Amino acid sequence: MRTRSIAATGLGFQLFRHALLGLGAFLMLAPFVIMISVSLKPSGEIFAPEFTLLPKQWHAWQNYTDAFTKQPLARYILNGFIVTGSIFACQLLTALPCAYALAKLRWRGRETMFMLVLLGLLIPPQVTAIPLYILLWQLGLLNTYAAIILPSTISVFGIFLMRQFFLTVPDDLINAARLDGLGEFAIVWRIMMPTAMPAVIAFGVLSLVWNWNEFFWPLIVVQSEHLATPPLGVVFFANAEAGTNYGPLMAAATAITAPLVIAFLAAQRWFIDGVTMTAVK
Amino acid sequence: MAGISLRNIRKSFKDAQILHGVSLDIADGEFLTLVGPSGCGKTTLLRIIAGLETQDSGDVFIGDRMVDDLPPKARDVAMVFQSYALYPYMTVAENIALPLEMRRLSTAQRLPLVGRFMPGARTARAGIDRDVKAVAEGLGIGHLAARKPAQLSGGQRQRVALARAMVRRPKAFLMDEPLSNLDAKMRVQARTEISELHRSLGATFVYVTHDQAEAMTMSDRVAVMMGGHLLQVAPPQVIYDDPQDLAVATFIGTPEINTLPGRIGADGRVEVIGTPWPVTVEGQPGAEVTVAIRPEALMVTRGAAGDGIVLVGTIRHVEMLGAETLVHVVASPLTRPLVTRIEPSAAAALRTGDPVALSTDPRRVLVFGKDGKRIAVRQSAPPLVPAARGETVHV
C-alpha cells in the first residue's frame, strides 16, 4: 500500500518535475535558438509574420561572411582570448598561494585576513571603477590590454573558492611533501594545484565566462577598436550595421558565444572527471 | 644512520599541555616504539622529531646535531603516515620518485617540459628511475608502478608509502600508526615485514602505535606514554614483567593484569581482603596499595582455603581460546572477576559455578602505591605451590 502510493505520487511528481525543468530549459535556450535561427536567414525572412525555425532560403554563408568581414570579428575574439586567458593565469597565480596560506599555514592575523577576503566579495566592481580609472590614467595605461586585465588579476572569489577546497586536503599530504623536500611554493604548485584540479577547472569556467562577457569595464577603458573584447565588438557591430541587418549581427553574436559554449562543454567533461575521481585518501 | 635524542621536550596547544618535558635517547639502528592511548602525545612527539611541529622548549638531536632550527626537509628523516599521504594524482612510480627529484635535480631540471632538456637532467632522471625501480621491486610493488593510489589496496598503499620513505635512505624512519588502516590479517603480516625491513636497513626506527601487540612484537625497546609523560622505556619483556607504573601494567597485556585493593600491614606484609600475603614491601604500614598479578601468574586450585592459597572464589566464566583457557573467578567480596590464564588440559574439568582457590608465585606479585608507582618488594616468600603453569589443579 504504502510503497504503491509513494510510487504513484513519485510518477506524478516526476512528470511535474520534468515539465518544470523542461519549461526552464526552453526559456533559457529559446534566445539561443532564435539567435542561431536568425543568423541563418536573409533579412526578408527575419521579420516575416510566420516564424520558422529553419530558413526557407539559406543565407548562412552570407551572414557569417558579412559578420567576419564588415568588422574585425576575428580580432575581437582573439582579444577575448588574450584578455580572459591573461586574467585567469594571473588569478591562479595569486589565488592559489593566497588560498594555501589562508587554509593551511598558521600565522597571526590569518582569520582577520580571511574576513577581509570575505568583505572583498561584497564590494561591487563599479564601486572601485573611478579610482581604478584614475590610477590607470596616471600610469598611462588607458586604452591598452593592461587596462582591461590589471583590475581583474586578483580574484577574491577565486581565493575564497580555492581556500574552501584546500581545507579539505589532508594536512598529512602537505607534511609528507615537506619531508620529501618540497618548499611551500613547490607544495602549492606541485601538490595543492593538481589535487584541487576540479576546483581550478570550476573556477576557470566561472572566470572565463565572467571576463569574456564583461562589458562595463572594457567599455570604460578601451576606445580603440583593435582592443575591443567580444561584447564591445558586438556593440561596434550593432552601431555600424544594426537596424537594417540583423542576420550578420546574430551571426556575429553566435560566433562570439561559440567559444564560450565549447569551452564550457569541454570543461564540464573535465569537471565530471574531477568530481568522480576518488577523493584523497 | 643516526640516533635521536630528545631533551626535556614540552609542547602545549592553546591551554592544553600535551608534552610535559619528555627526554628520550634512541640508539642508532634501534627500533623504538612509542605506545600509549590516543591523546597521550605520542604523535605530537613524533611530529616534533620530524620538524612538523615546533616544541615550546627542549631540544631535538639527530645524530650529534641539534635540529631545532632545521626545517623537516633538512633533518633527513622520512615519515610514513597513518593515512599514507600518497599524492593522489601521481602514479606509484612518481610518488616514490618525488623525494629523489627534490634532492637530485636542480630547480631548472625540475621545470615541467623544458626541465628534461637541461644539462645533466637525463642522467639524473635515469638514476632516479633506477633507484625507484629497485625499491619498488624490493617491496614487491614493481608491477604497480603505473597505477594511481586510488587503484591500490590498503596493503599496497602502505608499501608505496614505505617505498617513498626508503628510497632516499634517510637517517631515521618515523612511522605514525602505519598499520592501523589494514585489516587484522594484513596487520600481522605487515608487522613481520616491517621488522624484517628494520633488520635489513639497519636504520633507526621510531614507531608510534596505540596497539600494544605491535609495540611488543616489533620493538627493541618500548616507550609507554600517558598524558604527556614517558612512564617507562624498556625492552618489551621488561615492560611486561617489571612495569614501574600501574598505568603501564594495566595498559600492556591482554587480558588486562588483575588488580586487587590492598594495604600494607604492620609487619610490612601486604594484606588483601584482610589476609596477609607472603609479600613484604618497603612502605608505610597502613598505606593503601594496589596489588597486581598477571593472568598467567594466577593458578587455579580445587579445594578449600589452606596454606599458600591466596584467594577463594567461584568460577564465573570459562573462556576457551584453543591454545590457552581464561578462567574468570569472582573472589568475594571483590566484584570484579580475576582472570587466570591456564593450559586447556588443566581447565577441562572446570565448570562455571565451581568453587576454586587461586594461588600465585609471590615473586610475581607487583605492588603499586597510591600514586601508581611501583613499590619495591623487600622480600617475598618462596613459592608456596609448584609455580609452573598448569600443574596445580588437584581434582
XYZ file of C-alpha atoms in Angstrom:
676
model
C 0.000 0.000 0.000
C 2.480 2.487 1.230
C 5.078 1.715 -1.401
C 2.407 1.846 -4.117
C 1.160 5.262 -3.070
C 4.720 6.537 -2.966
C 5.334 5.106 -6.413
C 2.155 6.771 -7.711
C 2.955 10.203 -6.290
C 6.510 9.574 -7.404
C 5.431 9.231 -11.006
C 3.197 12.290 -10.871
C 5.902 14.265 -9.150
C 8.465 13.129 -11.680
C 6.287 14.227 -14.588
C 5.710 17.571 -12.912
C 9.394 17.955 -12.158
C 10.439 17.215 -15.697
C 7.780 19.533 -17.081
C 9.089 22.307 -14.855
C 12.677 21.627 -15.820
C 11.677 21.428 -19.472
C 9.989 24.814 -19.247
C 13.090 26.277 -17.617
C 15.333 24.793 -20.279
C 13.059 26.139 -23.006
C 13.136 29.652 -21.569
C 16.931 29.503 -21.302
C 17.531 28.045 -24.718
C 14.933 29.984 -26.714
C 17.070 33.136 -27.196
C 19.979 30.999 -28.371
C 17.786 29.072 -30.769
C 16.322 32.285 -32.170
C 19.815 33.792 -32.408
C 21.083 30.852 -34.430
C 17.887 30.728 -36.477
C 18.087 34.412 -37.355
C 21.783 34.112 -38.195
C 20.835 31.669 -40.960
C 18.071 33.753 -42.568
C 18.008 36.523 -45.173
C 16.734 39.862 -43.856
C 13.404 39.492 -45.601
C 12.545 36.375 -43.675
C 13.568 37.663 -40.248
C 10.543 39.907 -39.851
C 8.177 37.685 -41.790
C 4.843 37.258 -39.923
C 5.150 33.481 -39.542
C 8.183 32.229 -37.534
C 10.059 29.230 -38.841
C 12.962 27.616 -37.124
C 14.849 26.875 -40.319
C 15.078 29.413 -43.141
C 13.209 28.862 -46.399
C 16.099 30.420 -48.163
C 19.527 29.699 -46.616
C 21.544 32.816 -46.026
C 24.065 31.442 -43.583
C 27.201 31.820 -45.670
C 26.431 35.436 -46.492
C 25.541 36.384 -42.917
C 28.660 34.809 -41.446
C 30.938 36.210 -44.153
C 29.470 39.650 -43.505
C 29.972 39.228 -39.782
C 33.649 38.421 -40.176
C 34.454 40.938 -42.939
C 32.437 44.095 -42.208
C 34.009 44.275 -38.743
C 37.220 42.642 -37.452
C 35.262 39.972 -35.590
C 38.181 37.533 -35.518
C 40.219 40.267 -33.850
C 37.552 40.731 -31.159
C 37.529 37.014 -30.470
C 41.320 36.919 -30.316
C 41.205 39.870 -27.895
C 38.710 37.891 -25.857
C 41.147 35.004 -25.610
C 44.095 37.249 -24.760
C 42.197 39.089 -22.047
C 40.420 36.156 -20.427
C 43.490 33.924 -20.685
C 45.790 36.513 -19.085
C 43.268 37.296 -16.382
C 42.769 33.656 -15.478
C 46.516 32.967 -15.416
C 47.079 35.952 -13.106
C 44.141 34.986 -10.932
C 45.533 31.483 -10.456
C 48.992 32.866 -9.781
C 47.626 34.963 -6.929
C 44.666 32.925 -5.699
C 46.463 29.599 -5.152
C 49.244 30.853 -2.849
C 46.770 33.103 -1.004
C 44.299 30.274 -0.567
C 47.080 27.965 0.626
C 48.234 30.491 3.203
C 44.667 31.039 4.393
C 43.785 27.361 4.541
C 46.948 25.560 5.607
C 49.519 27.856 7.174
C 49.340 29.073 10.760
C 50.092 32.740 11.216
C 48.871 35.678 13.237
C 46.075 37.614 11.622
C 45.001 34.781 9.360
C 41.357 34.969 10.415
C 41.328 38.747 10.034
C 42.802 38.381 6.578
C 40.131 35.873 5.651
C 37.438 38.251 6.899
C 38.889 40.891 4.589
C 38.672 38.444 1.695
C 35.032 37.807 2.522
C 34.493 41.539 2.748
C 36.078 41.900 -0.679
C 33.408 39.588 -2.077
C 30.762 42.099 -1.056
C 32.224 45.061 -2.931
C 30.685 45.503 -6.393
C 33.251 46.256 -9.122
C 31.501 49.514 -10.014
C 32.468 50.986 -6.638
C 36.153 50.861 -7.423
C 35.778 51.808 -11.081
C 36.578 55.509 -10.782
C 39.668 55.176 -8.551
C 40.946 52.409 -10.797
C 40.323 54.510 -13.882
C 42.259 57.429 -12.405
C 45.089 55.118 -11.368
C 45.333 53.625 -14.845
C 45.251 57.107 -16.353
C 48.113 58.206 -14.093
C 50.079 55.131 -15.107
C 49.353 55.947 -18.715
C 47.814 52.561 -19.289
C 44.379 53.583 -20.531
C 43.378 52.025 -23.826
C 45.735 49.033 -23.509
C 45.262 45.332 -22.801
C 46.780 46.016 -19.389
C 43.912 48.374 -18.581
C 41.398 45.576 -19.089
C 43.493 42.882 -17.426
C 45.098 44.543 -14.373
C 42.000 45.261 -12.277
C 40.900 41.618 -12.534
C 44.234 39.946 -11.735
C 43.279 39.282 -8.130
C 40.018 37.471 -7.646
C 38.737 37.388 -4.082
C 36.154 34.904 -5.227
C 38.947 32.681 -6.544
C 40.836 32.962 -3.260
C 37.685 32.084 -1.358
C 36.801 29.138 -3.595
C 40.298 27.655 -3.568
C 40.636 28.171 0.180
C 37.437 26.188 0.772
C 38.751 23.375 -1.406
C 42.212 23.424 0.164
C 40.638 22.989 3.598
C 39.540 19.507 2.522
C 43.079 18.442 1.560
C 44.558 16.383 4.426
C 47.395 18.059 6.342
C 49.403 14.856 6.154
C 49.703 15.255 2.398
C 51.395 18.610 2.936
C 53.545 17.237 5.755
C 54.643 14.355 3.552
C 55.608 16.869 0.866
C 57.608 18.902 3.388
C 59.526 15.812 4.443
C 60.036 14.879 0.795
C 61.864 18.169 0.388
C 59.297 20.492 -1.181
C 59.242 24.157 -0.213
C 55.986 25.964 0.431
C 55.666 27.304 -3.127
C 56.511 23.917 -4.565
C 53.755 22.491 -2.379
C 51.290 24.997 -3.852
C 52.135 24.201 -7.465
C 53.081 20.520 -7.287
C 50.748 19.229 -4.581
C 47.840 21.569 -3.950
C 47.047 22.652 -7.508
C 46.883 19.144 -9.025
C 44.929 17.889 -6.026
C 42.491 20.776 -6.385
C 42.107 20.385 -10.166
C 38.297 20.103 -10.047
C 38.115 23.395 -8.178
C 40.657 25.001 -10.514
C 38.563 23.986 -13.510
C 35.336 25.164 -11.906
C 36.972 28.483 -11.113
C 38.362 28.616 -14.642
C 34.930 28.209 -16.185
C 33.442 30.904 -13.980
C 36.352 33.272 -14.572
C 36.309 32.764 -18.353
C 32.553 33.249 -18.630
C 32.611 36.335 -16.439
C 35.532 38.032 -18.159
C 34.526 37.046 -21.687
C 31.129 38.642 -21.141
C 32.430 41.611 -19.171
C 31.096 44.749 -20.839
C 31.238 47.539 -18.265
C 34.997 47.769 -17.654
C 36.336 47.325 -21.198
C 33.795 49.888 -22.367
C 35.275 52.416 -19.925
C 38.999 51.848 -20.505
C 39.182 50.914 -24.183
C 38.405 53.154 -27.131
C 40.408 51.520 -29.896
C 38.535 49.044 -31.994
C 41.547 46.720 -32.240
C 41.500 46.240 -28.448
C 37.772 45.555 -28.217
C 36.643 42.437 -26.404
C 33.772 40.408 -27.889
C 30.882 42.199 -26.112
C 32.325 45.566 -27.189
C 32.721 44.182 -30.668
C 29.049 43.326 -30.825
C 28.220 46.869 -29.848
C 30.533 48.295 -32.508
C 28.918 45.929 -34.915
C 25.429 46.939 -33.844
C 26.329 50.608 -34.168
C 27.700 50.123 -37.636
C 25.207 47.667 -39.028
C 22.143 47.280 -36.898
C 18.660 48.442 -37.644
C 18.926 47.195 -41.152
C 20.807 43.945 -40.880
C 20.017 41.526 -38.072
C 21.263 38.440 -39.896
C 25.001 39.311 -39.777
C 24.571 40.743 -36.249
C 23.181 37.441 -34.983
C 25.892 35.612 -36.890
C 28.466 37.717 -35.036
C 26.723 37.030 -31.729
C 26.762 33.302 -32.475
C 30.445 33.381 -33.363
C 31.227 35.226 -30.141
C 29.190 32.898 -27.954
C 30.513 29.735 -29.584
C 33.964 29.677 -27.896
C 32.328 30.030 -24.501
C 29.870 27.235 -25.128
C 32.595 24.967 -26.485
C 34.927 25.785 -23.576
C 32.137 25.202 -21.111
C 31.158 21.847 -22.573
C 34.784 20.688 -22.654
C 35.372 21.836 -19.089
C 32.179 20.172 -17.962
C 33.535 16.809 -19.036
C 36.758 17.509 -17.162
C 34.759 18.720 -14.247
C 32.814 15.471 -14.001
C 36.069 13.526 -14.339
C 37.432 15.562 -11.494
C 34.433 15.133 -9.260
C 34.234 11.363 -9.735
C 37.962 10.947 -9.052
C 38.455 9.067 -5.792
C 38.959 11.558 -3.029
C 42.332 11.970 -1.358
C 42.909 9.057 0.971
C 72.146 6.468 10.101
C 71.913 8.215 13.408
C 70.471 8.052 16.872
C 67.899 10.521 18.116
C 67.961 12.354 21.426
C 65.154 14.321 22.982
C 65.910 16.687 25.852
C 63.036 17.801 28.028
C 60.540 18.433 25.233
C 57.495 20.475 26.193
C 54.567 21.339 23.996
C 51.199 22.977 24.540
C 48.321 23.605 22.195
C 46.314 26.615 23.372
C 45.926 25.914 27.104
C 46.346 22.158 26.997
C 49.825 20.879 27.718
C 50.460 17.861 25.521
C 54.057 17.014 26.447
C 55.399 17.539 29.952
C 59.144 17.510 29.488
C 59.922 14.315 27.605
C 63.526 13.116 27.446
C 64.493 10.065 25.485
C 67.606 8.632 23.863
C 67.121 6.415 20.857
C 70.197 4.498 19.802
C 71.475 4.351 16.238
C 69.722 1.488 14.483
C 67.233 0.925 17.277
C 63.566 0.102 16.768
C 61.795 2.160 19.405
C 58.042 2.162 19.750
C 56.082 4.976 21.359
C 52.932 3.377 22.657
C 50.041 4.829 24.595
C 46.328 5.541 24.439
C 45.094 8.124 21.950
C 45.784 11.669 23.030
C 48.855 10.779 25.087
C 51.133 12.935 22.961
C 52.997 10.214 21.074
C 52.126 11.517 17.610
C 52.967 15.077 18.638
C 56.356 13.855 19.833
C 56.967 12.122 16.514
C 55.994 15.254 14.605
C 58.383 17.297 16.721
C 61.195 14.905 15.776
C 60.209 15.305 12.123
C 60.087 19.088 12.445
C 56.416 19.318 11.507
C 55.662 20.802 14.927
C 57.885 23.090 16.955
C 58.376 22.313 20.621
C 57.798 25.073 23.168
C 61.041 24.155 24.923
C 63.637 21.411 24.866
C 65.974 20.191 22.143
C 65.949 17.520 19.496
C 69.205 15.954 18.328
C 69.517 13.731 15.281
C 72.944 12.165 15.190
C 75.130 14.656 17.005
C 73.398 17.631 15.507
C 70.796 19.806 17.180
C 67.990 20.135 14.643
C 65.658 22.523 16.481
C 66.060 25.208 13.837
C 66.070 22.914 10.818
C 63.000 22.530 8.600
C 61.678 18.994 8.040
C 63.454 18.507 4.721
C 66.863 19.341 6.222
C 66.505 16.825 9.052
C 66.863 13.901 6.667
C 64.215 11.748 8.281
C 61.393 10.004 6.453
C 57.914 9.539 7.750
C 55.180 7.034 6.992
C 51.795 8.486 7.801
C 48.728 6.725 9.116
C 46.796 7.820 6.031
C 49.903 7.046 3.883
C 49.538 10.559 2.406
C 50.245 9.432 -1.144
C 49.894 12.130 -3.799
C 46.578 11.113 -5.352
C 47.161 12.347 -8.913
C 50.657 10.867 -9.243
C 51.393 7.297 -10.202
C 53.103 4.938 -7.788
C 56.432 5.497 -9.532
C 56.014 9.284 -9.445
C 55.114 9.137 -5.770
C 58.266 7.207 -4.933
C 60.429 9.364 -7.202
C 59.400 12.741 -5.790
C 61.783 12.800 -2.791
C 64.669 11.925 -5.116
C 63.669 14.558 -7.677
C 63.694 17.192 -4.963
C 67.187 16.181 -3.868
C 68.963 15.237 -7.059
C 67.533 17.639 -9.634
C 68.134 21.368 -9.733
C 65.207 23.765 -9.874
C 65.759 24.209 -13.605
C 65.879 20.463 -14.166
C 62.584 20.055 -12.343
C 60.726 22.514 -14.590
C 57.855 20.952 -16.474
C 58.529 20.275 -20.187
C 61.834 22.138 -20.541
C 63.435 20.552 -17.453
C 64.184 17.376 -19.366
C 66.480 19.235 -21.733
C 68.594 20.875 -19.044
C 72.183 19.623 -18.936
C 72.554 16.560 -16.729
C 68.814 16.032 -16.373
C 68.794 12.882 -18.447
C 71.455 11.105 -16.372
C 69.910 12.227 -13.090
C 66.465 11.076 -14.219
C 67.818 7.709 -15.254
C 69.434 7.289 -11.832
C 66.173 8.174 -10.112
C 64.220 5.729 -12.256
C 66.718 3.011 -11.427
C 66.518 3.620 -7.667
C 62.724 3.855 -7.709
C 62.535 0.595 -9.579
C 64.915 -1.156 -7.180
C 62.988 -0.058 -4.097
C 59.619 -0.914 -5.652
C 60.847 -4.364 -6.681
C 62.257 -4.916 -3.206
C 58.851 -4.319 -1.664
C 57.018 -6.340 -4.303
C 55.158 -3.394 -5.842
C 57.194 -3.115 -9.059
C 54.236 -4.192 -11.188
C 52.083 -1.379 -9.781
C 54.378 1.438 -10.945
C 51.899 2.955 -13.399
C 48.863 2.847 -11.132
C 47.343 5.698 -9.166
C 46.968 5.365 -5.385
C 43.174 5.189 -5.694
C 43.559 1.925 -7.629
C 45.546 0.222 -4.860
C 44.507 -1.843 -1.855
C 45.347 -0.711 1.661
C 48.338 -3.014 1.911
C 49.699 -1.851 -1.440
C 49.327 1.795 -0.457
C 51.187 1.115 2.745
C 54.067 -0.385 0.748
C 54.155 2.585 -1.591
C 54.371 4.853 1.452
C 57.226 2.709 2.787
C 58.973 2.794 -0.580
C 58.688 6.576 -0.747
C 60.280 6.769 2.706
C 63.048 4.267 1.919
C 64.092 5.494 -1.481
C 66.221 8.367 -0.276
C 67.924 6.370 2.507
C 67.112 8.705 5.400
C 68.910 8.768 8.728
C 65.795 7.616 10.527
C 62.294 6.387 9.809
C 59.344 7.830 11.675
C 56.170 5.806 11.466
C 52.821 7.066 12.647
C 50.482 4.094 13.090
C 51.260 2.792 9.605
C 49.273 -0.410 10.093
C 46.070 0.933 11.600
C 44.292 1.131 8.239
C 44.940 -2.524 7.432
C 42.693 -5.442 8.270
C 43.724 -7.752 11.115
C 45.358 -10.405 8.948
C 47.346 -7.941 6.853
C 48.450 -6.206 10.010
C 50.080 -9.330 11.432
C 51.851 -9.920 8.129
C 52.974 -6.312 7.841
C 54.341 -6.454 11.387
C 56.789 -9.123 10.345
C 57.658 -7.292 7.151
C 58.448 -4.060 8.944
C 60.611 -5.925 11.459
C 62.499 -7.557 8.617
C 62.831 -4.220 6.866
C 64.322 -2.761 10.027
C 66.844 -5.575 10.241
C 67.875 -5.300 6.618
C 68.129 -1.488 6.580
C 69.753 -1.198 9.984
C 68.260 2.294 10.302
C 66.763 3.942 13.344
C 63.004 3.403 13.508
C 60.670 5.395 15.715
C 57.271 3.804 15.565
C 54.082 5.223 17.045
C 51.146 2.976 17.817
C 48.308 2.532 20.251
C 48.368 -1.218 19.588
C 50.378 -2.972 22.283
C 50.744 -6.093 20.149
C 52.660 -4.071 17.541
C 54.742 -2.477 20.272
C 55.596 -5.784 21.913
C 56.314 -7.799 18.771
C 58.429 -5.368 16.772
C 60.444 -3.215 19.128
C 63.881 -3.305 20.630
C 62.502 -1.015 23.287
C 59.033 0.243 24.101
C 58.343 3.701 25.463
C 54.986 3.864 27.195
C 53.438 7.338 27.168
C 50.435 8.538 29.105
C 49.119 12.054 29.466
C 52.240 13.620 28.022
C 54.649 11.774 30.315
C 57.023 8.966 29.443
C 56.216 6.376 32.082
C 58.728 3.684 31.205
C 61.197 2.924 28.452
C 62.411 -0.667 28.357
C 62.546 -3.805 26.231
C 59.115 -5.396 25.712
C 59.621 -8.274 28.138
C 60.763 -5.911 30.907
C 57.745 -3.668 30.291
C 55.544 -6.714 30.685
C 57.210 -8.422 33.630
C 58.511 -5.449 35.505
C 56.254 -2.410 34.919
C 57.248 0.554 37.051
C 53.818 2.148 36.974
C 50.310 0.782 37.438
C 49.191 2.519 34.257
C 51.915 0.693 32.307
C 50.960 -2.604 33.946
C 47.287 -2.241 33.001
C 47.930 -0.839 29.522
C 50.251 -3.645 28.441
C 48.982 -7.199 28.435
C 45.811 -8.919 27.223
C 43.760 -9.836 29.162
C 44.478 -6.930 31.435
C 46.524 -7.513 34.567
C 44.442 -8.375 37.660
C 44.370 -5.614 40.234
C 43.284 -6.020 43.838
C 42.949 -3.414 46.548
C 45.298 -3.984 49.481
C 47.083 -2.307 52.330
C 50.438 -2.635 54.000
C 50.155 -4.453 57.306
C 52.013 -3.595 60.494
C 54.748 -6.116 59.709
C 55.196 -4.791 56.188
C 53.307 -7.652 54.620
C 50.705 -6.854 52.036
C 47.155 -7.669 53.081
C 44.460 -8.372 50.559
C 40.854 -8.674 51.783
C 42.238 -8.751 55.307
C 44.546 -11.714 54.625
C 48.287 -11.162 54.831
C 50.143 -12.346 51.748
C 53.688 -13.657 51.735
C 54.924 -10.411 50.175
C 56.797 -7.853 52.245
C 57.257 -4.352 50.872
C 59.084 -1.191 51.786
C 56.326 1.211 52.637
C 54.370 2.976 55.310
C 52.335 0.425 57.315
C 48.654 1.107 56.854
C 49.145 2.666 53.420
C 46.725 1.604 50.742
C 48.275 -0.184 47.779
C 47.196 -1.916 44.610
C 48.286 -5.490 44.119
C 48.611 -6.599 40.503
C 49.070 -10.117 39.163
C 49.335 -11.181 35.532
C 46.658 -13.746 34.480
C 49.263 -16.448 33.887
C 50.754 -15.906 37.350
C 47.472 -16.892 38.989
C 46.873 -20.616 39.355
C 43.575 -22.331 39.856
C 43.443 -24.876 42.659
C 40.447 -27.004 43.565
C 39.643 -27.203 47.222
C 39.231 -25.176 50.363
C 41.440 -22.373 51.549
C 44.617 -23.601 53.068
C 48.296 -22.985 53.161
C 49.599 -20.996 50.284
C 46.227 -20.305 48.822
C 45.737 -16.613 48.469
C 42.164 -16.206 47.331
C 38.983 -18.238 47.309
C 36.134 -17.763 44.880
C 33.771 -19.257 42.336
C 34.166 -19.591 38.619
C 32.097 -17.027 36.719
C 33.088 -17.969 33.227
C 35.476 -20.235 31.335
C 36.808 -18.872 28.046
C 38.428 -21.420 25.764
C 40.799 -19.886 23.245
C 42.390 -23.061 21.929
C 45.995 -22.665 22.961
C 45.004 -21.401 26.380
C 41.951 -21.062 28.574
C 40.932 -18.000 30.527
C 39.080 -18.679 33.754
C 37.196 -15.786 35.310
C 36.918 -16.156 39.077
C 34.928 -13.951 41.430
C 36.579 -13.804 44.830
C 34.104 -12.344 47.316
C 33.932 -9.576 48.462
C 35.590 -8.363 45.270
C 33.064 -7.848 42.495
C 35.390 -7.666 39.547
C 36.365 -11.137 38.334
C 40.004 -12.106 38.369
C 41.251 -13.629 35.148
C 43.632 -16.566 35.117
C 45.317 -17.981 32.057
C 45.893 -21.756 32.182
C 46.526 -24.698 29.918
C 43.362 -26.068 28.277
C 44.075 -29.554 29.668
C 44.162 -28.165 33.179
C 40.896 -26.349 32.615
C 38.984 -29.282 31.187
C 37.316 -30.190 34.469
C 36.415 -26.632 35.439
C 32.788 -25.566 35.218
C 31.017 -22.287 35.795
C 29.937 -22.050 39.402
C 32.681 -24.365 40.751
C 34.316 -23.180 43.938
C 38.059 -22.771 43.420
C 41.066 -21.310 45.132
C 43.687 -19.160 43.479
C 47.353 -19.243 44.316
C 50.280 -17.331 42.988
C 54.021 -17.168 42.998
C 54.803 -14.312 45.419
C 57.727 -13.287 43.221
C 55.265 -12.399 40.501
C 53.112 -10.174 42.676
C 53.507 -6.497 41.759
C 52.656 -3.856 44.328
C 51.851 -0.244 43.449
C 51.398 2.720 45.769
C 48.502 5.156 45.715
C 50.374 7.344 43.231
C 50.561 4.383 40.856
C 54.325 3.979 41.265
C 55.765 0.566 41.896
C 56.674 -0.256 45.491
C 59.751 -2.385 45.852
C 59.183 -5.806 47.314
C 61.718 -6.340 50.066
C 61.199 -9.978 50.402
C 58.763 -12.499 49.165
C 58.400 -15.995 50.474
C 59.411 -18.857 48.228
C 56.699 -20.223 46.007
C 54.004 -21.876 48.032
C 52.976 -24.254 45.316
C 54.818 -25.550 42.288
C 54.906 -22.491 40.102
C 54.881 -23.965 36.654
C 51.818 -23.134 34.662
C 49.031 -25.646 34.576
C 50.416 -28.101 37.085
C 48.377 -27.093 40.018
C 44.871 -28.290 39.579
C 44.180 -31.035 42.050
C 40.908 -32.672 41.325
